[in-house]
Coordinates of C-alpha atoms and ligand atoms in Angstrom, one line a residue:
X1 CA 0.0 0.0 0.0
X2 CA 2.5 2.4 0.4
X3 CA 3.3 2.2 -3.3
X4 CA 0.3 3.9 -4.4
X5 CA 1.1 7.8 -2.8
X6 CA 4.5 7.3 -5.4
X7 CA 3.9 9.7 -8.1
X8 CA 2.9 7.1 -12.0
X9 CA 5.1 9.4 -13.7
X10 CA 4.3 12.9 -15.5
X11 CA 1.3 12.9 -16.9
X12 CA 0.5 15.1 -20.4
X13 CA -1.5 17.9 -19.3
X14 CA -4.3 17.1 -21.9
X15 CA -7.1 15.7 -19.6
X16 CA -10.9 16.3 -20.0
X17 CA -12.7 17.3 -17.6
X18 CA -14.4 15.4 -14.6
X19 CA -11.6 12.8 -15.5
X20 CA -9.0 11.8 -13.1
X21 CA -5.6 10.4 -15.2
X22 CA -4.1 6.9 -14.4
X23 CA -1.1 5.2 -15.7
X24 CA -1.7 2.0 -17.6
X25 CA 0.1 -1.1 -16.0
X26 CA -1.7 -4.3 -17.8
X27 CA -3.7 -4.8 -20.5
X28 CA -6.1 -7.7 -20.7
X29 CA -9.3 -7.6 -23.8
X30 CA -10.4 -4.5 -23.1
X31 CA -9.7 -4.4 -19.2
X32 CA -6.7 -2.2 -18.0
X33 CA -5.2 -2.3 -14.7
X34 CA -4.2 1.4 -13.8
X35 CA -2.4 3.6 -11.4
X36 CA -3.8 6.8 -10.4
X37 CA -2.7 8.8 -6.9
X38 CA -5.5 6.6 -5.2
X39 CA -3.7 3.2 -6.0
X40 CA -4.3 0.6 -8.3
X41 CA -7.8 0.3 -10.0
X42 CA -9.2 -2.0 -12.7
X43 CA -11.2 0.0 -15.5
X44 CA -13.2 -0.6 -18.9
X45 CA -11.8 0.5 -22.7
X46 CA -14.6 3.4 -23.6
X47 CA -15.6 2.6 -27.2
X48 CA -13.1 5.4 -28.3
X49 CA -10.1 3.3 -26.9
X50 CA -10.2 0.7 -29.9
X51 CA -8.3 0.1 -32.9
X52 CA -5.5 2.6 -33.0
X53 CA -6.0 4.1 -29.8
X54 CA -5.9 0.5 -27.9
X55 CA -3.8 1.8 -24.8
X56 CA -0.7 -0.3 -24.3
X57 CA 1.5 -0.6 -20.4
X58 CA 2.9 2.9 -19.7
X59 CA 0.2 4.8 -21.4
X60 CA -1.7 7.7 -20.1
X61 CA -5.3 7.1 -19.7
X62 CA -8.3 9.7 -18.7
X63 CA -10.3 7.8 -16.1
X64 CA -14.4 9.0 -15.7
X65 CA -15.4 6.2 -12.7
X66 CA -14.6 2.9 -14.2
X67 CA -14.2 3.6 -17.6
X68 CA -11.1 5.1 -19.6
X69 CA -12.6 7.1 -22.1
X70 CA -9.3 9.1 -23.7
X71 CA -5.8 8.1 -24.4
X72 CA -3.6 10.9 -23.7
X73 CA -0.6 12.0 -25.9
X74 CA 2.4 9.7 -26.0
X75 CA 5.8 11.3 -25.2
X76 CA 7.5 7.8 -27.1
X77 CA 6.4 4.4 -28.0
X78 CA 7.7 0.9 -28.5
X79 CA 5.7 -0.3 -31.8
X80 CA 5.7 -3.9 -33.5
X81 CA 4.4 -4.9 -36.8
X82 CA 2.6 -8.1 -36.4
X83 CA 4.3 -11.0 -38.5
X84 CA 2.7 -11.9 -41.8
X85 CA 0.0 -10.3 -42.8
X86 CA 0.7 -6.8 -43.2
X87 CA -1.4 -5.9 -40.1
X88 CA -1.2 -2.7 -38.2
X89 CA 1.8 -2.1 -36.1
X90 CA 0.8 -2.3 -32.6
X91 CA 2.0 -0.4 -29.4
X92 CA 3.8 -2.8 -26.7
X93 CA 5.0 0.7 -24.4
X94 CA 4.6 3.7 -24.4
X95 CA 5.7 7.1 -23.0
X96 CA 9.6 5.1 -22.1
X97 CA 11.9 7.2 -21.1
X98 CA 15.1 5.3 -20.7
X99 CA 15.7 1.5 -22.4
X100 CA 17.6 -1.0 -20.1
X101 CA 19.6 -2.8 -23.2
X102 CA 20.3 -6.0 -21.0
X103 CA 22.9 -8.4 -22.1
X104 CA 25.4 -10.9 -20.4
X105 CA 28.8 -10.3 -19.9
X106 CA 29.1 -13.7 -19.7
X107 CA 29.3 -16.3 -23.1
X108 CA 31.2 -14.7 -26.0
X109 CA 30.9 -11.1 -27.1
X110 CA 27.8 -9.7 -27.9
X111 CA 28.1 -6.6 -29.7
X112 CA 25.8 -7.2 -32.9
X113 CA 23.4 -8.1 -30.7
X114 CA 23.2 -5.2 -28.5
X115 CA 23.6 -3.0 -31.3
X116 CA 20.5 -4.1 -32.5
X117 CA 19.0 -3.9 -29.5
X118 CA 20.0 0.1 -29.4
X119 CA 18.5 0.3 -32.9
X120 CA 15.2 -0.5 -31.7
X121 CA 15.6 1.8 -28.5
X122 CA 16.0 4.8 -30.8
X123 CA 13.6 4.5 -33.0
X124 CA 11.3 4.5 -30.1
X125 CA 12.3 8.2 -29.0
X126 CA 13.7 6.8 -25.4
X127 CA 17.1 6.9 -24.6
X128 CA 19.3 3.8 -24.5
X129 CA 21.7 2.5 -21.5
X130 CA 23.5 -0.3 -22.2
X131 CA 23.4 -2.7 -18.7
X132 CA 25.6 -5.9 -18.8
X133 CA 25.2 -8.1 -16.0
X134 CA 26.2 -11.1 -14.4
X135 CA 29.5 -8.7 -13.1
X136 CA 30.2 -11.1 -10.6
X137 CA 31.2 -14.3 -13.1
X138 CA 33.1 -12.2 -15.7
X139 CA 37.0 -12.3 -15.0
X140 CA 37.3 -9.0 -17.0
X141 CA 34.5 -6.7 -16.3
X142 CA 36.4 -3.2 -17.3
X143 CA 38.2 -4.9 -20.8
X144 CA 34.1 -6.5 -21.5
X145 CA 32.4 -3.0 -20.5
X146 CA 35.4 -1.1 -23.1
X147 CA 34.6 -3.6 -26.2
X148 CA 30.6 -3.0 -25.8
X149 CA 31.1 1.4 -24.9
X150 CA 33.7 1.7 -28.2
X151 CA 30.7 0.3 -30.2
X152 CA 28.0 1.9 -28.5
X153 CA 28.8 5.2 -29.1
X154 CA 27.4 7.8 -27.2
X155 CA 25.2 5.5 -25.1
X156 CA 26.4 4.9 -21.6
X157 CA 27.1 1.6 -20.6
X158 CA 27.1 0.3 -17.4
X159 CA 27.5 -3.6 -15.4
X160 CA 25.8 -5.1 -12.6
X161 CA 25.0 -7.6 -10.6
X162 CA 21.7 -8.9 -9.6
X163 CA 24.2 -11.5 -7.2
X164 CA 26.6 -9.0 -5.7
X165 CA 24.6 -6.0 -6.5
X166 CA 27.1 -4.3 -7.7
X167 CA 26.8 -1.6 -10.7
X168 CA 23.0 -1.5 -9.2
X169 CA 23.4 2.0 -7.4
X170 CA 24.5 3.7 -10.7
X171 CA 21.7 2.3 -12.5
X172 CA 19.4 3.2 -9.9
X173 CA 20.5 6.8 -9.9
X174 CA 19.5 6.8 -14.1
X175 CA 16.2 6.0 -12.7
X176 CA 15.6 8.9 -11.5
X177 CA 11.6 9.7 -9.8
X178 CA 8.7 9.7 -12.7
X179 CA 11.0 9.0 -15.3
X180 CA 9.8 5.3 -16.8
X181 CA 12.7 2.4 -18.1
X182 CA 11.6 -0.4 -19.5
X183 CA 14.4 -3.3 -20.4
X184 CA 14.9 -5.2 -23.7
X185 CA 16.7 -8.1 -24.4
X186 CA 17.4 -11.9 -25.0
X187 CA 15.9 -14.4 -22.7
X188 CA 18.7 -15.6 -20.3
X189 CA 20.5 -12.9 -19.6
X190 CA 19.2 -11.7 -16.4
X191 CA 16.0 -9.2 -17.2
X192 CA 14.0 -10.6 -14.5
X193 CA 16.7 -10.8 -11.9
X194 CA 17.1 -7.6 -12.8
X195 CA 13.7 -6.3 -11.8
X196 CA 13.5 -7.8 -9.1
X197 CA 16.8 -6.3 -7.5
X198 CA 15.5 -3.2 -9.0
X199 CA 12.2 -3.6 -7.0
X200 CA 13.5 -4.6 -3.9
X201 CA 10.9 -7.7 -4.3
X202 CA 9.7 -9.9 -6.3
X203 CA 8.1 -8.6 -9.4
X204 CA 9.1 -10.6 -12.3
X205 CA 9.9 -14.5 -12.5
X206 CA 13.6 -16.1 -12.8
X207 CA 14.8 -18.4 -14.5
X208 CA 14.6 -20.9 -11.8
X209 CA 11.1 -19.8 -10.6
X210 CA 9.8 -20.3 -14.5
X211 CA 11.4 -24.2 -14.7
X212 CA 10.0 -24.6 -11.2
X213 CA 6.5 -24.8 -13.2
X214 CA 5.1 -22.1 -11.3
X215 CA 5.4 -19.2 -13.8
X216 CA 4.2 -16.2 -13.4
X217 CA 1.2 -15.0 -12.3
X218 CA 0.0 -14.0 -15.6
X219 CA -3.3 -13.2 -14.6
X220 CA -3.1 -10.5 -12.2
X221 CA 0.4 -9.0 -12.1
X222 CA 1.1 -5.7 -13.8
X223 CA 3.5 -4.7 -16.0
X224 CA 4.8 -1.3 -14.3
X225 CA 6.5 -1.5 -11.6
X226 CA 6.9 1.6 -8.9
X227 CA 10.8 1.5 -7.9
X228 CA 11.5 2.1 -4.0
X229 CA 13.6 5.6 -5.9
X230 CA 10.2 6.7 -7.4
X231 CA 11.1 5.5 -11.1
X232 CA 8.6 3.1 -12.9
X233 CA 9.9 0.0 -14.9
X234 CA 8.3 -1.3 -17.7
X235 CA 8.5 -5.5 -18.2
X236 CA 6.0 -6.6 -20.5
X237 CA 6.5 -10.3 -22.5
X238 CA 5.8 -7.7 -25.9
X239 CA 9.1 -5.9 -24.8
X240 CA 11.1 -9.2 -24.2
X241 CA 10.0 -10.2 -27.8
X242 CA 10.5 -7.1 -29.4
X243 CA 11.5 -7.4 -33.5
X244 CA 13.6 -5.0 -35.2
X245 CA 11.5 -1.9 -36.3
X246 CA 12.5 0.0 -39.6
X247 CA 15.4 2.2 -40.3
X248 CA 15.1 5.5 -38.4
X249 CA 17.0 3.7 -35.4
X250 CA 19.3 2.2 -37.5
X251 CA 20.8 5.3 -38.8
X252 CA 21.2 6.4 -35.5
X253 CA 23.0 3.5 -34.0
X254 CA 25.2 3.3 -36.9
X255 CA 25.9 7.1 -37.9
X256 CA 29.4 6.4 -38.8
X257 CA 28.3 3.8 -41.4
X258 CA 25.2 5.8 -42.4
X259 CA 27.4 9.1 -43.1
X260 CA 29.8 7.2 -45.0
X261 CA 27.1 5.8 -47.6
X262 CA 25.9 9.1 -47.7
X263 CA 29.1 10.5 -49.4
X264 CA 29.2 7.6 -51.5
X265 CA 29.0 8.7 -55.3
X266 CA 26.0 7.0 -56.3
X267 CA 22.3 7.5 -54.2
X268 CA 21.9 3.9 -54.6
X269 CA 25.2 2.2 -54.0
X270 CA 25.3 -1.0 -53.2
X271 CA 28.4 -0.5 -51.5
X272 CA 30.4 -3.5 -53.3
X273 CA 32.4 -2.9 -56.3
X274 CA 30.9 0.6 -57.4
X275 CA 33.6 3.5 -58.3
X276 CA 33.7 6.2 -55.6
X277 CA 31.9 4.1 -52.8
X278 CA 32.7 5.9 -49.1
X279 CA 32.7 2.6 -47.4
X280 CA 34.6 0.4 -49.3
X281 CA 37.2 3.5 -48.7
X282 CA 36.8 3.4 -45.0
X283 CA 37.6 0.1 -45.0
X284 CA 40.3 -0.4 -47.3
X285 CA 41.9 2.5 -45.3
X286 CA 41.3 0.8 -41.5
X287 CA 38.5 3.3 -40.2
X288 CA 35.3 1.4 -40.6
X289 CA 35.2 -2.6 -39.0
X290 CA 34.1 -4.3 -42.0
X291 CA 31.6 -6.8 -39.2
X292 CA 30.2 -3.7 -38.2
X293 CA 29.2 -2.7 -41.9
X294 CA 28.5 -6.0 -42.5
X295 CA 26.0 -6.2 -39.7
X296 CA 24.5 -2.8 -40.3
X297 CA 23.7 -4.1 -44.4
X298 CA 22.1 -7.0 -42.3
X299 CA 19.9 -5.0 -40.4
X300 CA 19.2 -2.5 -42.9
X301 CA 17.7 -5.9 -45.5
X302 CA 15.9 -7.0 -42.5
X303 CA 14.7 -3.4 -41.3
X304 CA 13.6 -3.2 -44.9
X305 CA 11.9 -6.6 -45.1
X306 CA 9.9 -6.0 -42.5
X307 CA 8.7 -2.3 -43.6
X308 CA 7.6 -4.0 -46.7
X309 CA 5.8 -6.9 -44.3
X310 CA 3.8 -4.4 -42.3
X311 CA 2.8 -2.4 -45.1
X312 CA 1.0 -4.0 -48.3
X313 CA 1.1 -0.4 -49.9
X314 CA 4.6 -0.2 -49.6
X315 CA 5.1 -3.6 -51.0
X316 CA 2.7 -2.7 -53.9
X317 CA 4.7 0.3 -54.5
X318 CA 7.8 -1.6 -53.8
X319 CA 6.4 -3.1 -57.1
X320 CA 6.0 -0.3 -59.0
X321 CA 9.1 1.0 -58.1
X322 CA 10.9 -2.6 -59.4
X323 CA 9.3 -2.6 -62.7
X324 CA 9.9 0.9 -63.3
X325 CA 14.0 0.1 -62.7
X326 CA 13.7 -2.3 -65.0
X327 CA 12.0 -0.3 -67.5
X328 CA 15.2 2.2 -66.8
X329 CA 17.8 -0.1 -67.5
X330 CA 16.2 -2.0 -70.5
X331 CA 16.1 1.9 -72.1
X332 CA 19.2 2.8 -70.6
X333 CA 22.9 2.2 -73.0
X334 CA 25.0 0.1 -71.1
X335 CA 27.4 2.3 -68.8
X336 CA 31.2 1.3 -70.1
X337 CA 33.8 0.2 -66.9
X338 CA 36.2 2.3 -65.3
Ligands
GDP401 P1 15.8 -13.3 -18.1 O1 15.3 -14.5 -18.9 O2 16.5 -12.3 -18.9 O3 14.7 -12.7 -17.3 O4 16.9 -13.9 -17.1 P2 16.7 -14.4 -15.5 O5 16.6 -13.2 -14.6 O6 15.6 -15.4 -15.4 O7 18.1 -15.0 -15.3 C1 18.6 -16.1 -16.1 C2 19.7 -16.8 -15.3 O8 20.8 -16.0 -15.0 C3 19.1 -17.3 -14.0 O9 19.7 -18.6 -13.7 C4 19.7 -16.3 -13.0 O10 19.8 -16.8 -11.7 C5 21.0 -15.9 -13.6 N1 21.4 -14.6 -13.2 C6 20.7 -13.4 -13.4 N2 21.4 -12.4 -13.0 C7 22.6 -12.8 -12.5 C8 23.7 -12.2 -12.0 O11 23.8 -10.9 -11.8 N3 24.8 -13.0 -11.7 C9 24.7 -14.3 -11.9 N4 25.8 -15.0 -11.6 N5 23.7 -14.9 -12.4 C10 22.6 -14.2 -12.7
ZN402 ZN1 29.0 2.9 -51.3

């Protein structure tokens, strides 16, 4: 009970009135579980809240008795584009602050992967921290934390220890009162654990707990948590499973590689064999890791696949766009080698 005087976060100022605003913890078919000053409350989606405006966990809500009849602006959102067919993308959080981009320091390096991982965190308008954990088991925590901060540039990156509890007090002071983190990450690597130190109790199921055959209470437990500092965190199973999203993050993550290509002489270079390509240069001279072009080209296909999956427009136009290249080249006189 004394959770429920901590301040949910800081509301947009947007609210009708005769409405009282609540943070949205859990969503079940159209029930939310919500936080307002008075505590936690369970309240119906008004007919306005469907579709597009279907609330997700860290949303702002307006409450009018048990009903939540407006969804309030979102400062950022976490969105996934359902698999397959070419549904509409669909909020999994919202209104994130900072992104916990948890990965092990133990088992072999794992920069691609958290790279990635930072890719989606921009895109969603929150800022990433890296967080490696499992401190306490990696001979080298200072070498493993350099590797992961050269290649995460501009992102601070930080390791802890759910065991020890070390690192913990400098993430904690990130987390700072109102502001809302939500983690992301593989399976394995210590989310939950994380949480849970975070919390001070238990919120979130480990490893152990899960194999036990006891699970989680999937039924009744929310999906925001109200930090003993006064920050919220965010642990939904949509955030654990999150895909990549489209390019915007990309180019962020990878700014070195993305200004490079844009210097290139051709718009459309391939970045292969093509006279006056920027990257190949950086390469040849030593100034650009040709695994981390290699992996950005990867997630720049994938980002692109994807775009094309969510959106049957853009694959018809995608279309268009093919057949009118190859109208181009058919009329076009074949360009002589350099
Ligand atoms: P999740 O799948 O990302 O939620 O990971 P869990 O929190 O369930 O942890 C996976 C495994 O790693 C469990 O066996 C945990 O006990 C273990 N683990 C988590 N955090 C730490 C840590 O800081 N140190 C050590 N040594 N093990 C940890
Ligand atoms: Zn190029």
């Amino acid at each position: 009970m004394s959770e429920l005087s901590v301040p949910t976060g800081a509301a947009p100022p947007d609210v009708p009135a005769g409405c009282e605003v609540a943070r949205v913890a859990r969503v079940d078919r159209g029930l939310l579980t919500v936080l307002t000053a008075t505590g936690e409350h369970r309240v119906r989606l008004g007919g306005a809240l469907h579709d597009e405006s279907a609330p997700a966990v860290g949303d702002w809500v307006a409450v009018r008795g048990e009903l939540a009849v407006r969804l309030l602006p979102r400062r950022t959102a976490f969105v996934r584009t359902a698999a397959g067919r070419g549904s509409a993308p669909q909020v999994v959080a919202a209104n994130v602050d900072l992104v916990l981009v948890v990965d092990s320091l133990v088992g072999d390096a794992r920069l691609r992967r958290v790279e990635r991982y930072l890719a989606v965190a921009w895109a969603s308008g929150a800022t990433p921290v890296v967080v490696l954990t499992k401190a306490d088991v990696c001979p080298d925590v200072p070498a493993a934390v350099a590797r992961v901060a050269e290649d995460a540039v501009g992102v601070e990156v930080l390791a802890v220890s759910a065991v020890s509890g070390a690192g913990l007090g400098a993430l904690q002071s990130l987390l700072t009162p109102g502001s809302t983190a939500a983690m992301v990450g593989p399976s394995g690597v210590g989310k939950s654990s994380l949480a849970n130190a975070l919390a001070g109790r238990p919120v979130a199921a480990t490893a152990e707990i899960r194999e036990d055959g006891r699970g989680r209470h999937t039924t009744t437990a929310r999906e925001l948590h109200l930090l003993p500092g006064g920050g919220l965190l965010i642990d939904t199973p949509g955030m654990r499973e999150l895909a990549l999203p489209g390019g915007e993050g990309l180019d962020t993550t990878y700014a070195d590689v993305a200004g490079l290509a844009a210097d290139c002489r051709f718009r459309d270079c391939a970045h292969r064999t093509e006279p006056g390509c920027a990257v190949a240069a950086a390469i040849d001279r030593g100034e650009l890791d040709p695994a981390r072009f290699t992996a950005w080209r990867k997630l720049q296909a994938e980002a692109h696949r994807q775009e094309l999956r969510a959106d049957a427009r853009a694959r018809a136009l995608e279309h268009q766009r093919v057949r009118a290249l190859h109208r181009e080249m058919r009329a076009r006189p074949a360009r002589p080698h350099r």
